[in-house]
């Protein structure tokens, strides 16, 4: 699990799709989760909640 979180951190650091303001916050949270046993559940729930918020936006743009 820690390896997957490390890959996610690297991907976010290189990504141009994540705003520079959000990158440090996301990376900080991922580093915290990397040390937690229930990290995968927390990440999955947070991304699911995020998707529920942004999916209508993507749908309006015709991307979903």
PDBQT receptor file of N, H, CA, C and O in Angstrom, charges set to zero:
ATOM      1  N   UNK A   1       0.818  -1.195   0.000  1.00  0.00    +0.000 N 
ATOM      2  CA  UNK A   1       0.000   0.000   0.000  1.00  0.00    +0.000 C 
ATOM      3  C   UNK A   1       0.862   1.261   0.000  1.00  0.00    +0.000 C 
ATOM      4  O   UNK A   1       0.574   2.225  -0.709  1.00  0.00    +0.000 OA
ATOM      5  N   UNK A   2       1.917   1.238   0.801  1.00  0.00    +0.000 N 
ATOM      6  H   UNK A   2       2.151   0.455   1.377  1.00  0.00    +0.000 HD
ATOM      7  CA  UNK A   2       2.785   2.416   0.874  1.00  0.00    +0.000 C 
ATOM      8  C   UNK A   2       3.420   2.730  -0.480  1.00  0.00    +0.000 C 
ATOM      9  O   UNK A   2       3.640   3.890  -0.829  1.00  0.00    +0.000 OA
ATOM     10  N   UNK A   3       3.706   1.671  -1.227  1.00  0.00    +0.000 N 
ATOM     11  H   UNK A   3       3.527   0.729  -0.943  1.00  0.00    +0.000 HD
ATOM     12  CA  UNK A   3       4.307   1.882  -2.553  1.00  0.00    +0.000 C 
ATOM     13  C   UNK A   3       3.311   2.562  -3.493  1.00  0.00    +0.000 C 
ATOM     14  O   UNK A   3       3.685   3.428  -4.284  1.00  0.00    +0.000 OA
ATOM     15  N   UNK A   4       2.050   2.167  -3.403  1.00  0.00    +0.000 N 
ATOM     16  H   UNK A   4       1.746   1.463  -2.760  1.00  0.00    +0.000 HD
ATOM     17  CA  UNK A   4       1.025   2.770  -4.259  1.00  0.00    +0.000 C 
ATOM     18  C   UNK A   4       0.808   4.235  -3.907  1.00  0.00    +0.000 C 
ATOM     19  O   UNK A   4       0.617   5.071  -4.790  1.00  0.00    +0.000 OA
ATOM     20  N   UNK A   5       0.838   4.537  -2.634  1.00  0.00    +0.000 N 
ATOM     21  H   UNK A   5       0.994   3.858  -1.917  1.00  0.00    +0.000 HD
ATOM     22  CA  UNK A   5       0.685   5.938  -2.219  1.00  0.00    +0.000 C 
ATOM     23  C   UNK A   5       1.877   6.747  -2.697  1.00  0.00    +0.000 C 
ATOM     24  O   UNK A   5       1.724   7.891  -3.126  1.00  0.00    +0.000 OA
ATOM     25  N   UNK A   6       3.071   6.155  -2.625  1.00  0.00    +0.000 N 
ATOM     26  H   UNK A   6       3.195   5.226  -2.276  1.00  0.00    +0.000 HD
ATOM     27  CA  UNK A   6       4.275   6.851  -3.101  1.00  0.00    +0.000 C 
ATOM     28  C   UNK A   6       4.167   7.134  -4.597  1.00  0.00    +0.000 C 
ATOM     29  O   UNK A   6       4.556   8.211  -5.050  1.00  0.00    +0.000 OA
ATOM     30  N   UNK A   7       3.644   6.178  -5.371  1.00  0.00    +0.000 N 
ATOM     31  H   UNK A   7       3.329   5.303  -5.003  1.00  0.00    +0.000 HD
ATOM     32  CA  UNK A   7       3.447   6.396  -6.804  1.00  0.00    +0.000 C 
ATOM     33  C   UNK A   7       2.425   7.509  -7.045  1.00  0.00    +0.000 C 
ATOM     34  O   UNK A   7       2.585   8.317  -7.959  1.00  0.00    +0.000 OA
ATOM     35  N   UNK A   8       1.381   7.545  -6.227  1.00  0.00    +0.000 N 
ATOM     36  H   UNK A   8       1.251   6.888  -5.484  1.00  0.00    +0.000 HD
ATOM     37  CA  UNK A   8       0.373   8.601  -6.361  1.00  0.00    +0.000 C 
ATOM     38  C   UNK A   8       0.992   9.961  -6.082  1.00  0.00    +0.000 C 
ATOM     39  O   UNK A   8       0.697  10.932  -6.778  1.00  0.00    +0.000 OA
ATOM     40  N   UNK A   9       1.840  10.037  -5.078  1.00  0.00    +0.000 N 
ATOM     41  H   UNK A   9       2.080   9.247  -4.512  1.00  0.00    +0.000 HD
ATOM     42  CA  UNK A   9       2.517  11.291  -4.750  1.00  0.00    +0.000 C 
ATOM     43  C   UNK A   9       3.380  11.741  -5.925  1.00  0.00    +0.000 C 
ATOM     44  O   UNK A   9       3.353  12.910  -6.310  1.00  0.00    +0.000 OA
ATOM     45  N   UNK A  10       4.137  10.820  -6.487  1.00  0.00    +0.000 N 
ATOM     46  H   UNK A  10       4.159   9.871  -6.174  1.00  0.00    +0.000 HD
ATOM     47  CA  UNK A  10       4.985  11.154  -7.637  1.00  0.00    +0.000 C 
ATOM     48  C   UNK A  10       4.149  11.625  -8.820  1.00  0.00    +0.000 C 
ATOM     49  O   UNK A  10       4.515  12.582  -9.502  1.00  0.00    +0.000 OA
ATOM     50  N   UNK A  11       3.042  10.963  -9.059  1.00  0.00    +0.000 N 
ATOM     51  H   UNK A  11       2.744  10.185  -8.505  1.00  0.00    +0.000 HD
ATOM     52  CA  UNK A  11       2.161  11.337 -10.175  1.00  0.00    +0.000 C 
ATOM     53  C   UNK A  11       1.604  12.750  -9.961  1.00  0.00    +0.000 C 
ATOM     54  O   UNK A  11       1.566  13.548 -10.898  1.00  0.00    +0.000 OA
ATOM     55  N   UNK A  12       1.182  13.054  -8.758  1.00  0.00    +0.000 N 
ATOM     56  H   UNK A  12       1.213  12.406  -7.997  1.00  0.00    +0.000 HD
ATOM     57  CA  UNK A  12       0.625  14.380  -8.472  1.00  0.00    +0.000 C 
ATOM     58  C   UNK A  12       1.695  15.453  -8.610  1.00  0.00    +0.000 C 
ATOM     59  O   UNK A  12       1.427  16.537  -9.128  1.00  0.00    +0.000 OA
ATOM     60  N   UNK A  13       2.906  15.154  -8.148  1.00  0.00    +0.000 N 
ATOM     61  H   UNK A  13       3.123  14.273  -7.727  1.00  0.00    +0.000 HD
ATOM     62  CA  UNK A  13       3.997  16.123  -8.257  1.00  0.00    +0.000 C 
ATOM     63  C   UNK A  13       4.279  16.478  -9.719  1.00  0.00    +0.000 C 
ATOM     64  O   UNK A  13       4.598  17.627 -10.025  1.00  0.00    +0.000 OA
ATOM     65  N   UNK A  14       4.163  15.502 -10.620  1.00  0.00    +0.000 N 
ATOM     66  H   UNK A  14       3.903  14.569 -10.371  1.00  0.00    +0.000 HD
ATOM     67  CA  UNK A  14       4.458  15.722 -12.030  1.00  0.00    +0.000 C 
ATOM     68  C   UNK A  14       3.257  16.250 -12.815  1.00  0.00    +0.000 C 
ATOM     69  O   UNK A  14       3.415  16.784 -13.912  1.00  0.00    +0.000 OA
ATOM     70  N   UNK A  15       2.070  16.102 -12.258  1.00  0.00    +0.000 N 
ATOM     71  H   UNK A  15       1.942  15.668 -11.366  1.00  0.00    +0.000 HD
ATOM     72  CA  UNK A  15       0.843  16.421 -12.988  1.00  0.00    +0.000 C 
ATOM     73  C   UNK A  15       0.688  17.915 -13.239  1.00  0.00    +0.000 C 
ATOM     74  O   UNK A  15       0.983  18.746 -12.380  1.00  0.00    +0.000 OA
ATOM     75  N   UNK A  16       0.215  18.231 -14.446  1.00  0.00    +0.000 N 
ATOM     76  H   UNK A  16      -0.025  17.556 -15.143  1.00  0.00    +0.000 HD
ATOM     77  CA  UNK A  16      -0.116  19.616 -14.750  1.00  0.00    +0.000 C 
ATOM     78  C   UNK A  16      -1.629  19.831 -14.661  1.00  0.00    +0.000 C 
ATOM     79  O   UNK A  16      -2.127  20.923 -14.937  1.00  0.00    +0.000 OA
ATOM     80  N   UNK A  17      -2.349  18.783 -14.273  1.00  0.00    +0.000 N 
ATOM     81  H   UNK A  17      -1.945  17.896 -14.049  1.00  0.00    +0.000 HD
ATOM     82  CA  UNK A  17      -3.801  18.867 -14.135  1.00  0.00    +0.000 C 
ATOM     83  C   UNK A  17      -4.227  19.220 -12.712  1.00  0.00    +0.000 C 
ATOM     84  O   UNK A  17      -5.398  19.514 -12.469  1.00  0.00    +0.000 OA
ATOM     85  N   UNK A  18      -3.290  19.191 -11.782  1.00  0.00    +0.000 N 
ATOM     86  H   UNK A  18      -2.339  18.952 -11.979  1.00  0.00    +0.000 HD
ATOM     87  CA  UNK A  18      -3.570  19.563 -10.395  1.00  0.00    +0.000 C 
ATOM     88  C   UNK A  18      -2.983  20.948 -10.180  1.00  0.00    +0.000 C 
ATOM     89  O   UNK A  18      -1.829  21.204 -10.525  1.00  0.00    +0.000 OA
ATOM     90  N   UNK A  19      -3.778  21.833  -9.611  1.00  0.00    +0.000 N 
ATOM     91  H   UNK A  19      -4.715  21.625  -9.331  1.00  0.00    +0.000 HD
ATOM     92  CA  UNK A  19      -3.318  23.213  -9.444  1.00  0.00    +0.000 C 
ATOM     93  C   UNK A  19      -2.147  23.285  -8.465  1.00  0.00    +0.000 C 
ATOM     94  O   UNK A  19      -2.068  22.489  -7.530  1.00  0.00    +0.000 OA
ATOM     95  N   UNK A  20      -1.241  24.235  -8.679  1.00  0.00    +0.000 N 
ATOM     96  H   UNK A  20      -1.305  24.882  -9.439  1.00  0.00    +0.000 HD
ATOM     97  CA  UNK A  20      -0.087  24.390  -7.779  1.00  0.00    +0.000 C 
ATOM     98  C   UNK A  20      -0.507  24.657  -6.330  1.00  0.00    +0.000 C 
ATOM     99  O   UNK A  20       0.221  24.318  -5.396  1.00  0.00    +0.000 OA
ATOM    100  N   UNK A  21      -1.673  25.258  -6.149  1.00  0.00    +0.000 N 
ATOM    101  H   UNK A  21      -2.264  25.533  -6.908  1.00  0.00    +0.000 HD
ATOM    102  CA  UNK A  21      -2.148  25.534  -4.794  1.00  0.00    +0.000 C 
ATOM    103  C   UNK A  21      -2.605  24.249  -4.105  1.00  0.00    +0.000 C 
ATOM    104  O   UNK A  21      -2.453  24.109  -2.892  1.00  0.00    +0.000 OA
ATOM    105  N   UNK A  22      -3.162  23.314  -4.871  1.00  0.00    +0.000 N 
ATOM    106  H   UNK A  22      -3.285  23.428  -5.857  1.00  0.00    +0.000 HD
ATOM    107  CA  UNK A  22      -3.693  22.076  -4.310  1.00  0.00    +0.000 C 
ATOM    108  C   UNK A  22      -2.634  21.001  -4.102  1.00  0.00    +0.000 C 
ATOM    109  O   UNK A  22      -2.770  20.159  -3.213  1.00  0.00    +0.000 OA
ATOM    110  N   UNK A  23      -1.588  21.022  -4.907  1.00  0.00    +0.000 N 
ATOM    111  H   UNK A  23      -1.477  21.706  -5.629  1.00  0.00    +0.000 HD
ATOM    112  CA  UNK A  23      -0.578  19.964  -4.840  1.00  0.00    +0.000 C 
ATOM    113  C   UNK A  23      -0.021  19.749  -3.432  1.00  0.00    +0.000 C 
ATOM    114  O   UNK A  23      -0.021  18.614  -2.956  1.00  0.00    +0.000 OA
ATOM    115  N   UNK A  24       0.453  20.797  -2.748  1.00  0.00    +0.000 N 
ATOM    116  H   UNK A  24       0.453  21.719  -3.135  1.00  0.00    +0.000 HD
ATOM    117  CA  UNK A  24       1.030  20.549  -1.418  1.00  0.00    +0.000 C 
ATOM    118  C   UNK A  24       0.012  19.977  -0.432  1.00  0.00    +0.000 C 
ATOM    119  O   UNK A  24       0.362  19.158   0.418  1.00  0.00    +0.000 OA
ATOM    120  N   UNK A  25      -1.234  20.404  -0.544  1.00  0.00    +0.000 N 
ATOM    121  H   UNK A  25      -1.517  21.070  -1.234  1.00  0.00    +0.000 HD
ATOM    122  CA  UNK A  25      -2.268  19.906   0.366  1.00  0.00    +0.000 C 
ATOM    123  C   UNK A  25      -2.551  18.432   0.119  1.00  0.00    +0.000 C 
ATOM    124  O   UNK A  25      -2.669  17.645   1.058  1.00  0.00    +0.000 OA
ATOM    125  N   UNK A  26      -2.659  18.064  -1.156  1.00  0.00    +0.000 N 
ATOM    126  H   UNK A  26      -2.564  18.703  -1.919  1.00  0.00    +0.000 HD
ATOM    127  CA  UNK A  26      -2.928  16.672  -1.509  1.00  0.00    +0.000 C 
ATOM    128  C   UNK A  26      -1.749  15.791  -1.103  1.00  0.00    +0.000 C 
ATOM    129  O   UNK A  26      -1.935  14.717  -0.532  1.00  0.00    +0.000 OA
ATOM    130  N   UNK A  27      -0.551  16.247  -1.398  1.00  0.00    +0.000 N 
ATOM    131  H   UNK A  27      -0.400  17.120  -1.862  1.00  0.00    +0.000 HD
ATOM    132  CA  UNK A  27       0.644  15.461  -1.079  1.00  0.00    +0.000 C 
ATOM    133  C   UNK A  27       0.790  15.292   0.429  1.00  0.00    +0.000 C 
ATOM    134  O   UNK A  27       1.142  14.211   0.901  1.00  0.00    +0.000 OA
ATOM    135  N   UNK A  28       0.525  16.338   1.175  1.00  0.00    +0.000 N 
ATOM    136  H   UNK A  28       0.239  17.216   0.791  1.00  0.00    +0.000 HD
ATOM    137  CA  UNK A  28       0.606  16.255   2.634  1.00  0.00    +0.000 C 
ATOM    138  C   UNK A  28      -0.365  15.205   3.169  1.00  0.00    +0.000 C 
ATOM    139  O   UNK A  28      -0.002  14.396   4.024  1.00  0.00    +0.000 OA
ATOM    140  N   UNK A  29      -1.590  15.219   2.667  1.00  0.00    +0.000 N 
ATOM    141  H   UNK A  29      -1.885  15.876   1.972  1.00  0.00    +0.000 HD
ATOM    142  CA  UNK A  29      -2.599  14.265   3.126  1.00  0.00    +0.000 C 
ATOM    143  C   UNK A  29      -2.202  12.844   2.733  1.00  0.00    +0.000 C 
ATOM    144  O   UNK A  29      -2.356  11.918   3.529  1.00  0.00    +0.000 OA
ATOM    145  N   UNK A  30      -1.692  12.664   1.513  1.00  0.00    +0.000 N 
ATOM    146  H   UNK A  30      -1.567  13.417   0.866  1.00  0.00    +0.000 HD
ATOM    147  CA  UNK A  30      -1.257  11.332   1.091  1.00  0.00    +0.000 C 
ATOM    148  C   UNK A  30      -0.121  10.815   1.971  1.00  0.00    +0.000 C 
ATOM    149  O   UNK A  30      -0.082   9.628   2.298  1.00  0.00    +0.000 OA
ATOM    150  N   UNK A  31       0.788  11.685   2.351  1.00  0.00    +0.000 N 
ATOM    151  H   UNK A  31       0.755  12.649   2.085  1.00  0.00    +0.000 HD
ATOM    152  CA  UNK A  31       1.889  11.263   3.228  1.00  0.00    +0.000 C 
ATOM    153  C   UNK A  31       1.365  10.855   4.603  1.00  0.00    +0.000 C 
ATOM    154  O   UNK A  31       1.879   9.920   5.216  1.00  0.00    +0.000 OA
ATOM    155  N   UNK A  32       0.344  11.556   5.083  1.00  0.00    +0.000 N 
ATOM    156  H   UNK A  32      -0.074  12.316   4.585  1.00  0.00    +0.000 HD
ATOM    157  CA  UNK A  32      -0.274  11.164   6.346  1.00  0.00    +0.000 C 
ATOM    158  C   UNK A  32      -0.931   9.794   6.201  1.00  0.00    +0.000 C 
ATOM    159  O   UNK A  32      -0.770   8.931   7.064  1.00  0.00    +0.000 OA
ATOM    160  N   UNK A  33      -1.670   9.592   5.111  1.00  0.00    +0.000 N 
ATOM    161  H   UNK A  33      -1.801  10.293   4.409  1.00  0.00    +0.000 HD
ATOM    162  CA  UNK A  33      -2.369   8.329   4.879  1.00  0.00    +0.000 C 
ATOM    163  C   UNK A  33      -1.393   7.175   4.706  1.00  0.00    +0.000 C 
ATOM    164  O   UNK A  33      -1.685   6.038   5.079  1.00  0.00    +0.000 OA
ATOM    165  N   UNK A  34      -0.244   7.476   4.143  1.00  0.00    +0.000 N 
ATOM    166  H   UNK A  34      -0.008   8.399   3.840  1.00  0.00    +0.000 HD
ATOM    167  CA  UNK A  34       0.766   6.436   3.909  1.00  0.00    +0.000 C 
ATOM    168  C   UNK A  34       1.128   5.739   5.220  1.00  0.00    +0.000 C 
ATOM    169  O   UNK A  34       1.485   4.561   5.226  1.00  0.00    +0.000 OA
ATOM    170  N   UNK A  35       1.034   6.465   6.314  1.00  0.00    +0.000 N 
ATOM    171  H   UNK A  35       0.744   7.422   6.308  1.00  0.00    +0.000 HD
ATOM    172  CA  UNK A  35       1.398   5.923   7.616  1.00  0.00    +0.000 C 
ATOM    173  C   UNK A  35       0.224   5.278   8.350  1.00  0.00    +0.000 C 
ATOM    174  O   UNK A  35       0.414   4.694   9.417  1.00  0.00    +0.000 OA
ATOM    175  N   UNK A  36      -0.959   5.371   7.808  1.00  0.00    +0.000 N 
ATOM    176  H   UNK A  36      -1.113   5.845   6.941  1.00  0.00    +0.000 HD
ATOM    177  CA  UNK A  36      -2.140   4.827   8.476  1.00  0.00    +0.000 C 
ATOM    178  C   UNK A  36      -2.512   3.460   7.912  1.00  0.00    +0.000 C 
ATOM    179  O   UNK A  36      -2.329   3.199   6.724  1.00  0.00    +0.000 OA
ATOM    180  N   UNK A  37      -3.031   2.600   8.767  1.00  0.00    +0.000 N 
ATOM    181  H   UNK A  37      -3.179   2.813   9.733  1.00  0.00    +0.000 HD
ATOM    182  CA  UNK A  37      -3.437   1.260   8.351  1.00  0.00    +0.000 C 
ATOM    183  C   UNK A  37      -4.675   1.279   7.467  1.00  0.00    +0.000 C 
ATOM    184  O   UNK A  37      -4.788   0.460   6.555  1.00  0.00    +0.000 OA
ATOM    185  N   UNK A  38      -5.596   2.187   7.714  1.00  0.00    +0.000 N 
ATOM    186  H   UNK A  38      -5.504   2.852   8.455  1.00  0.00    +0.000 HD
ATOM    187  CA  UNK A  38      -6.851   2.227   6.965  1.00  0.00    +0.000 C 
ATOM    188  C   UNK A  38      -6.795   3.227   5.814  1.00  0.00    +0.000 C 
ATOM    189  O   UNK A  38      -7.825   3.750   5.388  1.00  0.00    +0.000 OA
ATOM    190  N   UNK A  39      -5.615   3.485   5.324  1.00  0.00    +0.000 N 
ATOM    191  H   UNK A  39      -4.778   3.060   5.670  1.00  0.00    +0.000 HD
ATOM    192  CA  UNK A  39      -5.435   4.522   4.311  1.00  0.00    +0.000 C 
ATOM    193  C   UNK A  39      -6.256   4.262   3.062  1.00  0.00    +0.000 C 
ATOM    194  O   UNK A  39      -6.878   5.182   2.533  1.00  0.00    +0.000 OA
ATOM    195  N   UNK A  40      -6.270   3.041   2.587  1.00  0.00    +0.000 N 
ATOM    196  H   UNK A  40      -5.764   2.294   3.018  1.00  0.00    +0.000 HD
ATOM    197  CA  UNK A  40      -6.959   2.756   1.323  1.00  0.00    +0.000 C 
ATOM    198  C   UNK A  40      -8.437   3.069   1.420  1.00  0.00    +0.000 C 
ATOM    199  O   UNK A  40      -9.016   3.608   0.476  1.00  0.00    +0.000 OA
ATOM    200  N   UNK A  41      -9.055   2.747   2.530  1.00  0.00    +0.000 N 
ATOM    201  H   UNK A  41      -8.585   2.309   3.297  1.00  0.00    +0.000 HD
ATOM    202  CA  UNK A  41     -10.477   3.036   2.699  1.00  0.00    +0.000 C 
ATOM    203  C   UNK A  41     -10.729   4.536   2.725  1.00  0.00    +0.000 C 
ATOM    204  O   UNK A  41     -11.679   5.023   2.111  1.00  0.00    +0.000 OA
ATOM    205  N   UNK A  42      -9.886   5.259   3.428  1.00  0.00    +0.000 N 
ATOM    206  H   UNK A  42      -9.114   4.863   3.927  1.00  0.00    +0.000 HD
ATOM    207  CA  UNK A  42     -10.052   6.702   3.535  1.00  0.00    +0.000 C 
ATOM    208  C   UNK A  42      -9.876   7.364   2.174  1.00  0.00    +0.000 C 
ATOM    209  O   UNK A  42     -10.651   8.248   1.807  1.00  0.00    +0.000 OA
ATOM    210  N   UNK A  43      -8.869   6.944   1.430  1.00  0.00    +0.000 N 
ATOM    211  H   UNK A  43      -8.240   6.226   1.728  1.00  0.00    +0.000 HD
ATOM    212  CA  UNK A  43      -8.623   7.514   0.108  1.00  0.00    +0.000 C 
ATOM    213  C   UNK A  43      -9.797   7.218  -0.819  1.00  0.00    +0.000 C 
ATOM    214  O   UNK A  43     -10.281   8.103  -1.524  1.00  0.00    +0.000 OA
ATOM    215  N   UNK A  44     -10.246   5.978  -0.810  1.00  0.00    +0.000 N 
ATOM    216  H   UNK A  44      -9.853   5.259  -0.237  1.00  0.00    +0.000 HD
ATOM    217  CA  UNK A  44     -11.350   5.593  -1.687  1.00  0.00    +0.000 C 
ATOM    218  C   UNK A  44     -12.607   6.402  -1.380  1.00  0.00    +0.000 C 
ATOM    219  O   UNK A  44     -13.290   6.853  -2.300  1.00  0.00    +0.000 OA
ATOM    220  N   UNK A  45     -12.912   6.585  -0.127  1.00  0.00    +0.000 N 
ATOM    221  H   UNK A  45     -12.357   6.219   0.620  1.00  0.00    +0.000 HD
ATOM    222  CA  UNK A  45     -14.103   7.343   0.266  1.00  0.00    +0.000 C 
ATOM    223  C   UNK A  45     -13.964   8.807  -0.144  1.00  0.00    +0.000 C 
ATOM    224  O   UNK A  45     -14.906   9.404  -0.667  1.00  0.00    +0.000 OA
ATOM    225  N   UNK A  46     -12.807   9.372   0.092  1.00  0.00    +0.000 N 
ATOM    226  H   UNK A  46     -12.042   8.887   0.516  1.00  0.00    +0.000 HD
ATOM    227  CA  UNK A  46     -12.611  10.787  -0.260  1.00  0.00    +0.000 C 
ATOM    228  C   UNK A  46     -12.690  11.005  -1.764  1.00  0.00    +0.000 C 
ATOM    229  O   UNK A  46     -13.301  11.975  -2.213  1.00  0.00    +0.000 OA
ATOM    230  N   UNK A  47     -12.086  10.123  -2.548  1.00  0.00    +0.000 N 
ATOM    231  H   UNK A  47     -11.590   9.335  -2.183  1.00  0.00    +0.000 HD
ATOM    232  CA  UNK A  47     -12.168  10.275  -3.995  1.00  0.00    +0.000 C 
ATOM    233  C   UNK A  47     -13.577  10.031  -4.505  1.00  0.00    +0.000 C 
ATOM    234  O   UNK A  47     -14.018  10.679  -5.454  1.00  0.00    +0.000 OA
ATOM    235  N   UNK A  48     -14.281   9.105  -3.883  1.00  0.00    +0.000 N 
ATOM    236  H   UNK A  48     -13.923   8.579  -3.112  1.00  0.00    +0.000 HD
ATOM    237  CA  UNK A  48     -15.670   8.868  -4.272  1.00  0.00    +0.000 C 
ATOM    238  C   UNK A  48     -16.522  10.104  -3.992  1.00  0.00    +0.000 C 
ATOM    239  O   UNK A  48     -17.346  10.497  -4.817  1.00  0.00    +0.000 OA
ATOM    240  N   UNK A  49     -16.319  10.706  -2.836  1.00  0.00    +0.000 N 
ATOM    241  H   UNK A  49     -15.650  10.387  -2.166  1.00  0.00    +0.000 HD
ATOM    242  CA  UNK A  49     -17.055  11.935  -2.503  1.00  0.00    +0.000 C 
ATOM    243  C   UNK A  49     -16.697  13.064  -3.459  1.00  0.00    +0.000 C 
ATOM    244  O   UNK A  49     -17.564  13.822  -3.894  1.00  0.00    +0.000 OA
ATOM    245  N   UNK A  50     -15.406  13.167  -3.782  1.00  0.00    +0.000 N 
ATOM    246  H   UNK A  50     -14.702  12.551  -3.428  1.00  0.00    +0.000 HD
ATOM    247  CA  UNK A  50     -14.965  14.200  -4.718  1.00  0.00    +0.000 C 
ATOM    248  C   UNK A  50     -15.622  13.975  -6.073  1.00  0.00    +0.000 C 
ATOM    249  O   UNK A  50     -16.107  14.921  -6.693  1.00  0.00    +0.000 OA
ATOM    250  N   UNK A  51     -15.641  12.719  -6.540  1.00  0.00    +0.000 N 
ATOM    251  H   UNK A  51     -15.247  11.950  -6.036  1.00  0.00    +0.000 HD
ATOM    252  CA  UNK A  51     -16.219  12.428  -7.844  1.00  0.00    +0.000 C 
ATOM    253  C   UNK A  51     -17.709  12.782  -7.871  1.00  0.00    +0.000 C 
ATOM    254  O   UNK A  51     -18.211  13.286  -8.875  1.00  0.00    +0.000 OA
ATOM    255  N   UNK A  52     -18.400  12.520  -6.785  1.00  0.00    +0.000 N 
ATOM    256  H   UNK A  52     -17.992  12.110  -5.969  1.00  0.00    +0.000 HD
ATOM    257  CA  UNK A  52     -19.826  12.835  -6.725  1.00  0.00    +0.000 C 
ATOM    258  C   UNK A  52     -20.048  14.340  -6.872  1.00  0.00    +0.000 C 
ATOM    259  O   UNK A  52     -21.080  14.770  -7.387  1.00  0.00    +0.000 OA
ATOM    260  N   UNK A  53     -19.089  15.133  -6.425  1.00  0.00    +0.000 N 
ATOM    261  H   UNK A  53     -18.250  14.784  -6.007  1.00  0.00    +0.000 HD
ATOM    262  CA  UNK A  53     -19.194  16.589  -6.546  1.00  0.00    +0.000 C 
ATOM    263  C   UNK A  53     -18.880  17.070  -7.964  1.00  0.00    +0.000 C 
ATOM    264  O   UNK A  53     -19.541  17.974  -8.475  1.00  0.00    +0.000 OA
ATOM    265  N   UNK A  54     -17.881  16.472  -8.594  1.00  0.00    +0.000 N 
ATOM    266  H   UNK A  54     -17.343  15.737  -8.179  1.00  0.00    +0.000 HD
ATOM    267  CA  UNK A  54     -17.428  16.980  -9.889  1.00  0.00    +0.000 C 
ATOM    268  C   UNK A  54     -18.040  16.277 -11.090  1.00  0.00    +0.000 C 
ATOM    269  O   UNK A  54     -17.975  16.804 -12.201  1.00  0.00    +0.000 OA
ATOM    270  N   UNK A  55     -18.630  15.105 -10.901  1.00  0.00    +0.000 N 
ATOM    271  H   UNK A  55     -18.682  14.677  -9.999  1.00  0.00    +0.000 HD
ATOM    272  CA  UNK A  55     -19.201  14.353 -12.018  1.00  0.00    +0.000 C 
ATOM    273  C   UNK A  55     -20.243  15.158 -12.787  1.00  0.00    +0.000 C 
ATOM    274  O   UNK A  55     -20.244  15.113 -14.017  1.00  0.00    +0.000 OA
ATOM    275  N   UNK A  56     -21.139  15.900 -12.109  1.00  0.00    +0.000 N 
ATOM    276  H   UNK A  56     -21.138  15.937 -11.110  1.00  0.00    +0.000 HD
ATOM    277  CA  UNK A  56     -22.103  16.698 -12.872  1.00  0.00    +0.000 C 
ATOM    278  C   UNK A  56     -21.432  17.761 -13.759  1.00  0.00    +0.000 C 
ATOM    279  O   UNK A  56     -21.935  18.085 -14.834  1.00  0.00    +0.000 OA
ATOM    280  N   UNK A  57     -20.319  18.285 -13.308  1.00  0.00    +0.000 N 
ATOM    281  H   UNK A  57     -19.910  18.021 -12.435  1.00  0.00    +0.000 HD
ATOM    282  CA  UNK A  57     -19.584  19.279 -14.092  1.00  0.00    +0.000 C 
ATOM    283  C   UNK A  57     -19.049  18.638 -15.367  1.00  0.00    +0.000 C 
ATOM    284  O   UNK A  57     -19.180  19.192 -16.458  1.00  0.00    +0.000 OA
ATOM    285  N   UNK A  58     -18.438  17.448 -15.212  1.00  0.00    +0.000 N 
ATOM    286  H   UNK A  58     -18.331  16.998 -14.326  1.00  0.00    +0.000 HD
ATOM    287  CA  UNK A  58     -17.937  16.729 -16.377  1.00  0.00    +0.000 C 
ATOM    288  C   UNK A  58     -19.067  16.340 -17.308  1.00  0.00    +0.000 C 
ATOM    289  O   UNK A  58     -18.918  16.374 -18.529  1.00  0.00    +0.000 OA
ATOM    290  N   UNK A  59     -20.195  15.973 -16.727  1.00  0.00    +0.000 N 
ATOM    291  H   UNK A  59     -20.316  15.945 -15.735  1.00  0.00    +0.000 HD
ATOM    292  CA  UNK A  59     -21.351  15.592 -17.552  1.00  0.00    +0.000 C 
ATOM    293  C   UNK A  59     -21.849  16.775 -18.378  1.00  0.00    +0.000 C 
ATOM    294  O   UNK A  59     -22.193  16.612 -19.548  1.00  0.00    +0.000 OA
ATOM    295  N   UNK A  60     -21.888  17.961 -17.778  1.00  0.00    +0.000 N 
ATOM    296  H   UNK A  60     -21.608  18.094 -16.827  1.00  0.00    +0.000 HD
ATOM    297  CA  UNK A  60     -22.301  19.148 -18.506  1.00  0.00    +0.000 C 
ATOM    298  C   UNK A  60     -21.367  19.465 -19.665  1.00  0.00    +0.000 C 
ATOM    299  O   UNK A  60     -21.790  19.995 -20.692  1.00  0.00    +0.000 OA
ATOM    300  N   UNK A  61     -20.103  19.138 -19.490  1.00  0.00    +0.000 N 
ATOM    301  H   UNK A  61     -19.758  18.707 -18.656  1.00  0.00    +0.000 HD
ATOM    302  CA  UNK A  61     -19.113  19.392 -20.523  1.00  0.00    +0.000 C 
ATOM    303  C   UNK A  61     -19.111  18.274 -21.553  1.00  0.00    +0.000 C 
ATOM    304  O   UNK A  61     -18.411  18.359 -22.562  1.00  0.00    +0.000 OA
ATOM    305  N   UNK A  62     -19.890  17.226 -21.306  1.00  0.00    +0.000 N 
ATOM    306  H   UNK A  62     -20.459  17.156 -20.487  1.00  0.00    +0.000 HD
ATOM    307  CA  UNK A  62     -19.958  16.110 -22.237  1.00  0.00    +0.000 C 
ATOM    308  C   UNK A  62     -18.785  15.145 -22.134  1.00  0.00    +0.000 C 
ATOM    309  O   UNK A  62     -18.488  14.423 -23.086  1.00  0.00    +0.000 OA
ATOM    310  N   UNK A  63     -18.126  15.131 -20.999  1.00  0.00    +0.000 N 
ATOM    311  H   UNK A  63     -18.367  15.718 -20.226  1.00  0.00    +0.000 HD
ATOM    312  CA  UNK A  63     -16.965  14.282 -20.825  1.00  0.00    +0.000 C 
ATOM    313  C   UNK A  63     -17.284  12.964 -20.124  1.00  0.00    +0.000 C 
ATOM    314  O   UNK A  63     -16.412  12.107 -19.980  1.00  0.00    +0.000 OA
ATOM    315  N   UNK A  64     -18.510  12.809 -19.698  1.00  0.00    +0.000 N 
ATOM    316  H   UNK A  64     -19.217  13.506 -19.815  1.00  0.00    +0.000 HD
ATOM    317  CA  UNK A  64     -18.899  11.561 -19.008  1.00  0.00    +0.000 C 
ATOM    318  C   UNK A  64     -19.994  10.889 -19.784  1.00  0.00    +0.000 C 
ATOM    319  O   UNK A  64     -20.470   9.827 -19.385  1.00  0.00    +0.000 OA
TER     320      UNK A  64
